[in-house]
XYZ file of C-alpha atoms in Angstrom:
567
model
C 0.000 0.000 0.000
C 3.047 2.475 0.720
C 4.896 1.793 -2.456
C 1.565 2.138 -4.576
C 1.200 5.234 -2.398
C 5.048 6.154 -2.863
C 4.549 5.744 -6.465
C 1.971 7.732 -6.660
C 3.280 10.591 -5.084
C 6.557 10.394 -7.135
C 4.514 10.460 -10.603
C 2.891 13.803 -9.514
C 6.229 15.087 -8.410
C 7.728 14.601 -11.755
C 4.638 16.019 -13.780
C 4.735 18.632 -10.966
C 8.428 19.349 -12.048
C 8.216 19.454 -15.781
C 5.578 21.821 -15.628
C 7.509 24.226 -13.361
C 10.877 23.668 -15.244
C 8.922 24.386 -18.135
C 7.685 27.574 -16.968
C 11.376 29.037 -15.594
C 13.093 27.525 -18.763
C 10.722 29.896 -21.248
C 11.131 32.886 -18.411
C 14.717 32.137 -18.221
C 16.629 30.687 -20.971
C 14.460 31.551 -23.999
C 15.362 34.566 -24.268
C 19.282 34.268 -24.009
C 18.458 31.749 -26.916
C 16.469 34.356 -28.862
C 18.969 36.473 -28.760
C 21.621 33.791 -30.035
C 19.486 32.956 -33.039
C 19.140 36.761 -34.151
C 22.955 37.260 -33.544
C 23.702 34.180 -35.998
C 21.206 35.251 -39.208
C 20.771 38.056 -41.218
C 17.398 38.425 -43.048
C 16.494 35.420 -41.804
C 18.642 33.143 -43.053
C 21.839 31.787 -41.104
C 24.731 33.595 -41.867
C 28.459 35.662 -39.919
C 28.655 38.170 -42.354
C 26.575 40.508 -39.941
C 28.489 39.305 -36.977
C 31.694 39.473 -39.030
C 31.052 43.029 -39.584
C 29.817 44.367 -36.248
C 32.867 42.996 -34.819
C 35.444 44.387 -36.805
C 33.783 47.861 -36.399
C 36.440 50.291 -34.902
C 33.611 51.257 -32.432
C 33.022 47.666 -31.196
C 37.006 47.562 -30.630
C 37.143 50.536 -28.680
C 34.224 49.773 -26.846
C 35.427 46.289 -25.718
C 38.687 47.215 -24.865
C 36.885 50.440 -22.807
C 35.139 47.586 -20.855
C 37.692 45.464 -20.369
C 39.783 48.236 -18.699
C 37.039 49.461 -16.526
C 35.670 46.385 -15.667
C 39.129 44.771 -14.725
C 40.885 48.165 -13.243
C 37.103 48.698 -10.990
C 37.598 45.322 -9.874
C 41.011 45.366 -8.392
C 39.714 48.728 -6.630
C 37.069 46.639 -5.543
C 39.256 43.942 -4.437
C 41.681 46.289 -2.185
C 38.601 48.196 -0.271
C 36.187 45.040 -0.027
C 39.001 42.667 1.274
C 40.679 44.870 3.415
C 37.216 45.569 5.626
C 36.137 41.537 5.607
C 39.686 40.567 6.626
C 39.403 43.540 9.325
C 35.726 42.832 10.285
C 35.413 38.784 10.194
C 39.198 37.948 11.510
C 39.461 41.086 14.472
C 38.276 42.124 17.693
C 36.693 45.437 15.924
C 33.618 47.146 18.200
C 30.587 47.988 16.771
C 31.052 45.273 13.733
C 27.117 45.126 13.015
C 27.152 48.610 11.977
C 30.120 48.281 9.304
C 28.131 45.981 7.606
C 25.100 47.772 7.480
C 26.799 50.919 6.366
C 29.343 48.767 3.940
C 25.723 46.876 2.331
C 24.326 50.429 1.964
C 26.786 51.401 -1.548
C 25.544 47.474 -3.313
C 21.867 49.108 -2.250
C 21.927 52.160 -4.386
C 21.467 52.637 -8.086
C 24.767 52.735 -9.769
C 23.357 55.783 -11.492
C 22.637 57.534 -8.115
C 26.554 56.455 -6.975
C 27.705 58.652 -10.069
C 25.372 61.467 -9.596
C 26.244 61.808 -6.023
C 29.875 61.841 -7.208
C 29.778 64.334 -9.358
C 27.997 66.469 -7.491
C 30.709 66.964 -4.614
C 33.025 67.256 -7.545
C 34.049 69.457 -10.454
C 33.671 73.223 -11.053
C 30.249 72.944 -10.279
C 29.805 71.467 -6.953
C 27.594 73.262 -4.331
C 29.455 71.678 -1.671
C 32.798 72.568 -2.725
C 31.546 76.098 -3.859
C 29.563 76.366 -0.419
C 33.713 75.496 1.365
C 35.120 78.049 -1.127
C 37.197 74.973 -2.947
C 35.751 74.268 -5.529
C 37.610 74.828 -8.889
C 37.641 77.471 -11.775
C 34.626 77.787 -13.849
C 35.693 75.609 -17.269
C 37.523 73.524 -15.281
C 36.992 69.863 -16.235
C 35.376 67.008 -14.432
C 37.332 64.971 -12.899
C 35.076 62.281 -12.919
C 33.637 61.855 -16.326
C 36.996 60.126 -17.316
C 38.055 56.061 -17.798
C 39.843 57.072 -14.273
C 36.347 58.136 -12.851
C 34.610 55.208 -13.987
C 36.752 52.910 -12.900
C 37.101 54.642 -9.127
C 33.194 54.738 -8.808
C 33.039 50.593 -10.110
C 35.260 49.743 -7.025
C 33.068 51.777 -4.424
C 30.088 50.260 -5.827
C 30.715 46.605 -6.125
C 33.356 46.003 -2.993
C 30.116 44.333 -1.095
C 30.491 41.929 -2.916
C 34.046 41.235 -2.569
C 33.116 41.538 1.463
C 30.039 39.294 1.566
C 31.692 36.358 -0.413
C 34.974 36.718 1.101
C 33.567 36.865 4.558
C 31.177 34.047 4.550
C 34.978 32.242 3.860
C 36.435 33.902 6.508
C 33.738 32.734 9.210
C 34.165 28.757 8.326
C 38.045 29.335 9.552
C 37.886 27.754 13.018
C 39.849 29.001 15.736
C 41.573 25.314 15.786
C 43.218 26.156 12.917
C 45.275 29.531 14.513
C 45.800 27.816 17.590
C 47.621 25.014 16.029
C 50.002 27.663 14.092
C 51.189 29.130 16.654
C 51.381 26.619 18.598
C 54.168 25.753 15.589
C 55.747 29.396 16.519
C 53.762 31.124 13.383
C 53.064 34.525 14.822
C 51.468 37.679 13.501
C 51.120 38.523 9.820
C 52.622 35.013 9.269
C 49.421 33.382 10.427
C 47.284 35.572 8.130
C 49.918 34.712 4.893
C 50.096 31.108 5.582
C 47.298 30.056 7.096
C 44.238 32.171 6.833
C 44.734 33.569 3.173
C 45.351 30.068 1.455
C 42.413 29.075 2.762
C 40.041 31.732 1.889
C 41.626 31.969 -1.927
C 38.889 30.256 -3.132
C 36.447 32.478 -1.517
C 38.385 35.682 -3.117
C 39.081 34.234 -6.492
C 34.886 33.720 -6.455
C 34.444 36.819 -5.308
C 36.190 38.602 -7.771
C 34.885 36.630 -10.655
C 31.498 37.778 -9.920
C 32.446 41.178 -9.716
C 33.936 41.705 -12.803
C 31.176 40.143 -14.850
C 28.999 42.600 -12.605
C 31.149 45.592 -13.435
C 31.404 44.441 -17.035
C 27.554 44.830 -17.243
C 27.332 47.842 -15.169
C 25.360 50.513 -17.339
C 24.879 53.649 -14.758
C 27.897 54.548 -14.218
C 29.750 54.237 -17.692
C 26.942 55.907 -19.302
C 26.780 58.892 -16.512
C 30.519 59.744 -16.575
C 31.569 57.828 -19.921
C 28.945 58.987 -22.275
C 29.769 63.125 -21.661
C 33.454 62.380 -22.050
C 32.935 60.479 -25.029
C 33.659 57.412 -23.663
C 31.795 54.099 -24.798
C 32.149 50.612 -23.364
C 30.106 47.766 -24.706
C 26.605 48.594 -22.580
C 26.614 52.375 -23.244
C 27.591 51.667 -27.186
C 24.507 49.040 -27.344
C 22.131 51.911 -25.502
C 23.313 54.408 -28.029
C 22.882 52.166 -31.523
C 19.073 51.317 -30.374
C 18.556 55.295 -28.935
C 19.701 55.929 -33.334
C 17.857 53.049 -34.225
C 18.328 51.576 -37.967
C 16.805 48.704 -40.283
C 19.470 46.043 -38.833
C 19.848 47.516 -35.353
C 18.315 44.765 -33.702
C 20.397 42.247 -35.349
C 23.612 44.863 -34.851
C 22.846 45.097 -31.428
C 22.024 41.729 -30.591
C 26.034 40.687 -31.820
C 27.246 43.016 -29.526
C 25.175 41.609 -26.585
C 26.767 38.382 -27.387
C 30.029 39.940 -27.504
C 29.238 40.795 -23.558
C 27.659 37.934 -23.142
C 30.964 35.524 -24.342
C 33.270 37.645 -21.743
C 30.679 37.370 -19.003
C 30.363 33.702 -19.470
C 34.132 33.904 -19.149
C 33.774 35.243 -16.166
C 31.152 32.186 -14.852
C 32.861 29.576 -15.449
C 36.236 31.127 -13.575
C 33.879 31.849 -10.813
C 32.357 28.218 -11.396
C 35.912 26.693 -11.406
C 37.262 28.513 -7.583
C 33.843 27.469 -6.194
C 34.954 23.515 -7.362
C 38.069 24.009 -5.260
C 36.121 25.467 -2.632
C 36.880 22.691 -0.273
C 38.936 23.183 2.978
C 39.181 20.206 4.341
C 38.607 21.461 7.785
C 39.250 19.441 11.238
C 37.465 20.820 14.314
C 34.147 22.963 15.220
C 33.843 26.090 13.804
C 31.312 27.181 16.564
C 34.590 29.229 17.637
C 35.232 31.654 14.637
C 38.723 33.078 14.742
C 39.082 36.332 16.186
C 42.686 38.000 16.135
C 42.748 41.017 18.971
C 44.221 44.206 18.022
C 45.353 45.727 21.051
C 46.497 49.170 21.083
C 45.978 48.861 16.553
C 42.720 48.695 17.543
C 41.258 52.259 17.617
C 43.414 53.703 14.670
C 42.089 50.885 12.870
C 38.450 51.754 13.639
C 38.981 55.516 12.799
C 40.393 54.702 9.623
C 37.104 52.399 8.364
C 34.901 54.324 9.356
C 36.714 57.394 7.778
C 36.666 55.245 4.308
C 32.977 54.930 5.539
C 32.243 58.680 5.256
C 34.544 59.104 2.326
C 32.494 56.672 0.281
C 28.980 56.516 1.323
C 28.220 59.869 3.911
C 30.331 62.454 1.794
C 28.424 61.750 -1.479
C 25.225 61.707 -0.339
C 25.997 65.486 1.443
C 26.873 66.337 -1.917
C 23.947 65.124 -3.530
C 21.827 66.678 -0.650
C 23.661 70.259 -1.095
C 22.443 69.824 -4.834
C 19.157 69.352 -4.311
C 18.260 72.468 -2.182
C 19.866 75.267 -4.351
C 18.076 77.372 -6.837
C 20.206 76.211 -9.729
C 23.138 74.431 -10.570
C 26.262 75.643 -9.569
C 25.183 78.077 -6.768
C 26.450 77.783 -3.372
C 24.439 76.567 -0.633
C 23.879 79.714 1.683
C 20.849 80.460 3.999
C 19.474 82.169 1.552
C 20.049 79.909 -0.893
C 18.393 77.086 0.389
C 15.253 75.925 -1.358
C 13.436 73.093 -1.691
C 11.593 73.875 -5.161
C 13.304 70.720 -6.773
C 11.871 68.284 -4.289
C 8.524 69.960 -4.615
C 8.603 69.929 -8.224
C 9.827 66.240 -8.489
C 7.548 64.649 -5.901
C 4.469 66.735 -5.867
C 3.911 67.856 -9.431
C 5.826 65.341 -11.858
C 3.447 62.929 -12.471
C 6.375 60.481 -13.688
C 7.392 60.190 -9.948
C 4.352 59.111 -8.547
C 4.202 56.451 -11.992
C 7.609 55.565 -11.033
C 7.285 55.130 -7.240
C 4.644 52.808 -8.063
C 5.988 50.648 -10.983
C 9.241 50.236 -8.997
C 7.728 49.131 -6.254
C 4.526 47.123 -7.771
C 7.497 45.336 -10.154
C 9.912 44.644 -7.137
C 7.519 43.065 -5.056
C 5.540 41.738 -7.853
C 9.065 39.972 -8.921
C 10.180 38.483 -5.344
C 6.293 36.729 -4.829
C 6.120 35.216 -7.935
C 9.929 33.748 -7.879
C 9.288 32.365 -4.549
C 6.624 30.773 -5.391
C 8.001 28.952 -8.728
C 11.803 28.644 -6.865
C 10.642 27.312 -3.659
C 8.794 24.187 -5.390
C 11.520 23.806 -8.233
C 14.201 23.941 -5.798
C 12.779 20.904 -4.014
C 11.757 19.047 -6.659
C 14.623 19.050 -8.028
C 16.939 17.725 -5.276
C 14.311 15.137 -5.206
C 14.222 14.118 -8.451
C 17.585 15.203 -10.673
C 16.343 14.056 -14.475
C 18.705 15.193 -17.343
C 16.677 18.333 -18.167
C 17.035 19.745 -14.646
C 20.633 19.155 -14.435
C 21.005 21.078 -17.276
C 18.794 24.003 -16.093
C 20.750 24.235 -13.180
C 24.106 24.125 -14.727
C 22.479 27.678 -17.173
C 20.213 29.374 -14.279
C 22.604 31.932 -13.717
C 23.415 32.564 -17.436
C 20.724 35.757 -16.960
C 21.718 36.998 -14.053
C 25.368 37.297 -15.017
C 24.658 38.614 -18.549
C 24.676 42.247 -18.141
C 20.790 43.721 -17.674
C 21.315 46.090 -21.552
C 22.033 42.162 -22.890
C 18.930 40.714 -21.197
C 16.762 43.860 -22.152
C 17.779 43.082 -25.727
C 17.074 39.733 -25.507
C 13.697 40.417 -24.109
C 13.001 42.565 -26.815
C 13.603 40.161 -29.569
C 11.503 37.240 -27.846
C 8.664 39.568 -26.595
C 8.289 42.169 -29.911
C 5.790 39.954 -31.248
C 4.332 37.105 -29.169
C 4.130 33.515 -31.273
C 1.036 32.828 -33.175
C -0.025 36.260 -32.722
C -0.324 39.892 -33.939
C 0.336 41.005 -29.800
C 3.492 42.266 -28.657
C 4.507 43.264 -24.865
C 7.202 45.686 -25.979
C 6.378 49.033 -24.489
C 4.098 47.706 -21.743
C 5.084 46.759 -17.941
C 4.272 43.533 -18.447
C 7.840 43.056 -20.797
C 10.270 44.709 -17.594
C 8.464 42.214 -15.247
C 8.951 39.358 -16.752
C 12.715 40.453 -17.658
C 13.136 41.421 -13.673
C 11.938 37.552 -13.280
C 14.504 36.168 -15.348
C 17.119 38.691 -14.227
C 16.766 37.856 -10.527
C 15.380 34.304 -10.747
C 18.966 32.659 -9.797
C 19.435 35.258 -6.848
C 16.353 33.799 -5.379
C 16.872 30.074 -6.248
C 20.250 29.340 -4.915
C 19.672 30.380 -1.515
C 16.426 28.131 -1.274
C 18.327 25.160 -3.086
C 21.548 25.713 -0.680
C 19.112 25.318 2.667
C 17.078 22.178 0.697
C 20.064 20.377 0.362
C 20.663 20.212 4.029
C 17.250 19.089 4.489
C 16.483 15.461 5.230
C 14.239 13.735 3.328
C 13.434 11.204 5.571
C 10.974 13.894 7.489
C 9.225 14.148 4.631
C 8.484 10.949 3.455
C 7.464 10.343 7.454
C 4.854 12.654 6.403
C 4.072 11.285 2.667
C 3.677 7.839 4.779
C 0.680 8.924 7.142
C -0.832 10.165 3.912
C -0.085 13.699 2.910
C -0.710 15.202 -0.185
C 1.912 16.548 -2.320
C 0.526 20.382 -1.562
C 0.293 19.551 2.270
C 4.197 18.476 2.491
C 5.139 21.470 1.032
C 3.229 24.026 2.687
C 3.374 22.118 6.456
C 7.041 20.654 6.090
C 9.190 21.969 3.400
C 8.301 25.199 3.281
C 8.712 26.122 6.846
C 12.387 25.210 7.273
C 13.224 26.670 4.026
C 11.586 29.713 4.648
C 14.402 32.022 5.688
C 16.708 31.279 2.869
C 13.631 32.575 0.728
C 12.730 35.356 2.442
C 16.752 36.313 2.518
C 16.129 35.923 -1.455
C 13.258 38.039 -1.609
C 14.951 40.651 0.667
C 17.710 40.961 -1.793
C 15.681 40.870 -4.879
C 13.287 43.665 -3.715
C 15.704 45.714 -2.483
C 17.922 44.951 -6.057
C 14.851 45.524 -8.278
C 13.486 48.678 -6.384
C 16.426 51.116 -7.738
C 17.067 49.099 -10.946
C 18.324 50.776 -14.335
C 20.172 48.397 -16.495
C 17.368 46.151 -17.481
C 14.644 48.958 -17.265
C 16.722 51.408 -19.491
C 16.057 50.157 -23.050
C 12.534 48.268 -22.053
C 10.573 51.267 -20.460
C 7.943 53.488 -22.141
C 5.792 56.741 -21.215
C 3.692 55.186 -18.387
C 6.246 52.214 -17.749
C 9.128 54.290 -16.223
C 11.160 53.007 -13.334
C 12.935 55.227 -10.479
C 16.214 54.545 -11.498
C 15.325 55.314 -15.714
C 13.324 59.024 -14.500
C 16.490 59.760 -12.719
C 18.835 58.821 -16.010
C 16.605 61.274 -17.838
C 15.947 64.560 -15.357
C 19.929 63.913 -15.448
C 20.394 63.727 -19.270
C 17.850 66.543 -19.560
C 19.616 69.198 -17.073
C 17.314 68.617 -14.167
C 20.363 68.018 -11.928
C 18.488 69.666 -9.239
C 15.786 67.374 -9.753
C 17.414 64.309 -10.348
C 19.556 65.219 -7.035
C 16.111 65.438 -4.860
C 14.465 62.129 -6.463
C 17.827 60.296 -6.118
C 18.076 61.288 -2.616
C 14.330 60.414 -1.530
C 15.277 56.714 -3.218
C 18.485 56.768 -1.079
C 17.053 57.598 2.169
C 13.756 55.212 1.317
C 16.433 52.397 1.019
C 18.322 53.145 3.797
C 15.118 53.236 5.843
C 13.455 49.504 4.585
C 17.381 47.923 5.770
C 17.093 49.834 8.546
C 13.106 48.823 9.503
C 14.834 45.205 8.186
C 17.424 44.963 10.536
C 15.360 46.290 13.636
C 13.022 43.611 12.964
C 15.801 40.889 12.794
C 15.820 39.518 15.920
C 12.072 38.480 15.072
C 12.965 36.609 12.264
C 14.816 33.224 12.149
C 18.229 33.556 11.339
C 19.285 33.677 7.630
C 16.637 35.893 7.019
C 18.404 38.605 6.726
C 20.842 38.602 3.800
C 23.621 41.245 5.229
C 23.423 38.975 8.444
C 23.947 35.861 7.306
C-alpha cells in the first residue's frame, strides 16, 4: 500500500516538475536563446557576415577594450577596499562590527546611477558643496570624474560588497583550531594571516572577484553617466546608443554586440564556477569558535580609519547630492538664503512620472520576489528530489541571466517579446515586458539560496509525512516550506531591495507610463534637471536606507538567515 502510495506521489512530483521547469526555462533561458538565433542570421537566413562586420567595427574595438579596462581596473579597486574591511571585520576584535556591515551593504543598495550622480555632485567646477567650502575649482575647469579614471574609481566603491560578503562568509568557516595550532608551531602575527588564513580563503576571493567583474562588465549607470559626456563608450553604453539611433538592422547589430558581452561574461562564470569547485577546505574541528585575532592598542586607529573610508564613500556623497538638491540652480552655493526646496517639490508633488515611477518600482519589485518564490521554492525541491537530465542542465544555465549584463537581457527580451508567437500582440512598451525580464534577471538570486538550505534538508521527514498520507501540496506548505523559509525570504529581501532602484534592465525596455525610479532619474539627469534628479535620487536613497534599517530592527524576530547582510 506504501509503495503504490510512494509511487503515486513520485509520478505527480515529476509532472509537478516538468511543468515548473517548463515555466522558468521559457522565463529564463528563452530569451538568451532568442537572442543567439538573431545574432547568428541576417534576413532570416543563417549567416556571420553581420556578426563578421559588427565585430570588426572600430567602435566595437574601442568599446570592448573600454570595458575590459574598466571592468578589470574597478575590480582590483574593488578587491583592495572590499578585502581589506572583511579581513578587518570577520578575523578582528573590531567594536561595533554590526554597523560596518550595514553601512558597507548600503553602496551594493543604491542605483549605480545615483553612486555617479552623487559623485559628481561633490566634484568638479560645479559642486555646491565645494563652492559652499570656497574649494571648488575654476569655472571651465573639467570634471574629474567623467573620465576612464572616474569610472573605474566609482566601479570599485560600488561593487566592494560583494568582494566583502563572499569573502567573509569564507572567513567565518576558519575555526579558531586552525590559529591555535600555528602558533602553537611558533607562526606569529602577519605570518598566520599569509600562511594560514589567506590560502584558505583563496577560493572564496578568487569567487568573489569573478562575480564582480562580470557585474562591473555589465554595469550601465555609471559608464553611461561619466563615460557617455566624455565620449567614452564601453560595450553597454555603445549598445544603448545604436538602439537610442535606431536603424533597419539595429536589432540584429545590437544583438552581436550583446553576445560579444555575453561571451566575456560567461568567461567570467565559469572562472567563478571553477574557484567554487576548489572550494573545499578540508577542515578538522568545530567552527562554533570563529577566529578572532585582537588588536590591542591597533585597535582604535584601525576603527577611525574604516569608518573614515565609511564617510569618504557613502556619507560624503550623499551630502553632496543633498547640497544639490536644495539650491536654486546648478552651480550656486548653498547659503541660507540659498536654500530651497523647489526641486523636491517639483519632483515629488507635481511630476506625475514620480508618482508612476514610485509605483511601478515598487509594484514590479515586489511583484518579482512573490512570484519567484513561489516557482523557486517548489523547483528547488523538486529538483533535489528528483535530478532528471533536463534539470541538471537548467541548473548548470540558471545563472546565465543573471550574469549577462541587464542592456544584454533587455535586448534579448526585446527580440523574444516584440511579437508574441502565433499572434499579432506584442509586450514591448508595456510593464508587463520589464516584469517578466526582472523575473529572469533575478530568478537565480532567489533560487540558490532556497536550493543551498534544501540540500541540508532530510528527506526522511518528509516521506514520514508522505507515509501517514499527505498530499503533495500539504508536504510542502506544512514541512518543506517552513524550514526553508528564511533562505527565501533572505532571497526576496535581496531581490526587492535589487529591483526597487534598478536601471540596467529597465533602461532600453521602459515606455511613457512604464518608467522606473532609477530610468526618471537617467533622464531629469540627461535633460539638465540636476536639481531634480539630485532630490528624487536622494528620496530613493534615504527610502532604502530606511526599509534595511526597519529590516534589521526587525531581525531579531525573524529566524536567522533571514536577513541577507546577516547571514
Amino acid at each position: 500500500m506504501f509503495a503504490a502510495q510512494y509511487n503515486g506521489g513520485s509520478r505527480s512530483e515529476a509532472r509537478l516538475l516538468s511543468a515548473i521547469l517548463v515555466v522558468a526555462i521559457c522565463l529564463t533561458l528563452a530569451p538568451v536563446l532568442r537572442l543567439f538565433v538573431e545574432g547568428v542570421t541576417y534576413q532570416g537566413d543563417p549567416s556571420l557576415t553581420l556578426m563578421r562586420d559588427v565585430l570588426a567595427q572600430p567602435s566595437t574595438i574601442s568599446a570592448l577594450e573600454h570595458s575590459l579596462i574598466t571592468a578589470g581596473c574597478g575590480t582590483l579597486v574593488s578587491l583592495v577596499l572590499g578585502s581589506a574591511f572583511a579581513f578587518l571585520v570577520a578575523l578582528t576584535d573590531l567594536r561595533a562590527k554590526a554597523a560596518l556591515v550595514f553601512c558597507l551593504m548600503i553602496p551594493m543598495m543604491i542605483p549605480p546611477q545615483i553612486t555617479a550622480l552623487s559623485w559628481v555632485q561633490i566634484m568638479g567646477p560645479s559642486s555646491a558643496l565645494l563652492k559652499t567650502l570656497g574649494i571648488a575649482p575654476p569655472l571651465g575647469a573639467p570634471q574629474p570624474l567623467y573620465s576612464p579614471e572616474g569610472i573605474i574609481f566609482l566601479l570599485g566603491i560600488q561593487h566592494m560588497s560583494i568582494i566583502f560578503l563572499t569573502l567573509r562568509a569564507g572567513l567565518r568557516s576558519v575555526p579558531q583550531d586552525v590559529v591555535e595550532a600555528a602558533r602553537i608551531s611558533g607562526a606569529k602575527g602577519l605570518r598566520i594571516w599569509w600562511q594560514v588564513v589567506l590560502p584558505l580563503t583563496l577560493p572564496s576571493l578568487g569567487a568573489g572577484t569573478a562575480i564582480t567583474f562580470v557585474t562591473a562588465l555589465g554595469n550601465f549607470g555609471i559608464p553611461a553617466m561619466l563615460g557617455i559626456p566624455a565620449g567614452y563608450a564601453t560595450l553597454p553604453t555603445l549598445v544603448y546608443q545604436k538602439l537610442a539611433g535606431m536603424g533597419t538592422t539595429v536589432l540584429a547589430e545590437v544583438s552581436v554586440l550583446a553576445m560579444l558581452i555575453g561571451v566575456v561574461a560567461v568567461a567570467g562564470i565559469l572562472l567563478q564556477r571553477l574557484f567554487q569547485t576548489r572550494q573545499k577546505l578540508h577542515l578538522v574541528g568545530s567552527t562554533s569558535r570563529p577566529l578572532v585575532l585582537p588588536l590591542g592598542k591597533a585597535r582604535l586607529p584601525v576603527e577611525i580609519l574604516l569608518w573614515a573610508v565609511i564617510f569618504a564613500i557613502l556619507v560624503l556623497p550623499m551630502f553632496g547630492l543633498l547640497a544639490t538638491s536644495l539650491i536654486p540652480a546648478y552651480g550656486v552655493p548653498l547659503r541660507l538664503d540659498t536654500v530651497s526646496i523647489a526641486s523636491w517639490q517639483e519632483v515629488i508633488f507635481r511630476q506625475p512620472s514620480t508618482s508612476r515611477a514610485f509605483t511601478n518600482s515598487f509594484g514590479l519589485a515586489m511583484g518579482a520576489s512573490l512570484v519567484l518564490v513561489v516557482i523557486c521554492f517548489p523547483l528547488a525541491w523538486l529538483m533535489e528530489r528528483r535530478k532528471n537530465r533536463l534539470a541538471r542542465l537548467f541548473d548548470s544555465l540558471l545563472d546565465l541571466p543573471y550574469a549577462l549584463p541587464g542592456v544584454v537581457l533587455s535586448i534579448a527580451m526585446i527580440l523574444l517579446l516584440i511579437k508574441l508567437p502565433f499572434t499579432d500582440a506584442t509586450l514591448y512598451g508595456t510593464i508587463w515586458i520589464i516584469f517578466l525580464a526582472y523575473i529572469a534577471r533575478f530568478f537565480a538570486v532567489m533560487f540558490r539560496p532556497v536550493q543551498a538550505s534544501l540540500k541540508q534538508f532530510d528527506p526522511a521527514m518528509d516521506e514520514a509525512a508522505q507515509s501517514v498520507g499527505a498530499s503533495l501540496y500539504r508536504r510542502l506548505r506544512d514541512v518543506i516550506f517552513p524550514l526553508s523559509a528564511p533562505a527565501a525570504a533572505a532571497g526576496a529581501i535581496l531581490v526587492f531591495l535589487t529591483a526597487f532602484n534598478e536601471v540596467t534592465v529597465s533602461a532600453l525596455l521602459w515606455s511613457s507610463g512604464t518608467e522606473t525610479l532609477g530610468v526618471v532619474i537617467f533622464n531629469l539627469d540627461d535633460s539638465g534637471e540636476t536639481g531634480m534628479a539630485s532630490a528624487l535620487a536622494m528620496t530613493i536613497v534615504l527610502v532604502v536606507i530606511v526599509l534595511m534599517a526597519l529590516i534589521q530592527l526587525l531581525s531579531r524576530r525573524f529566524p536567522k538567515g533571514v536577513v541577507p547582510w546577516q547571514t
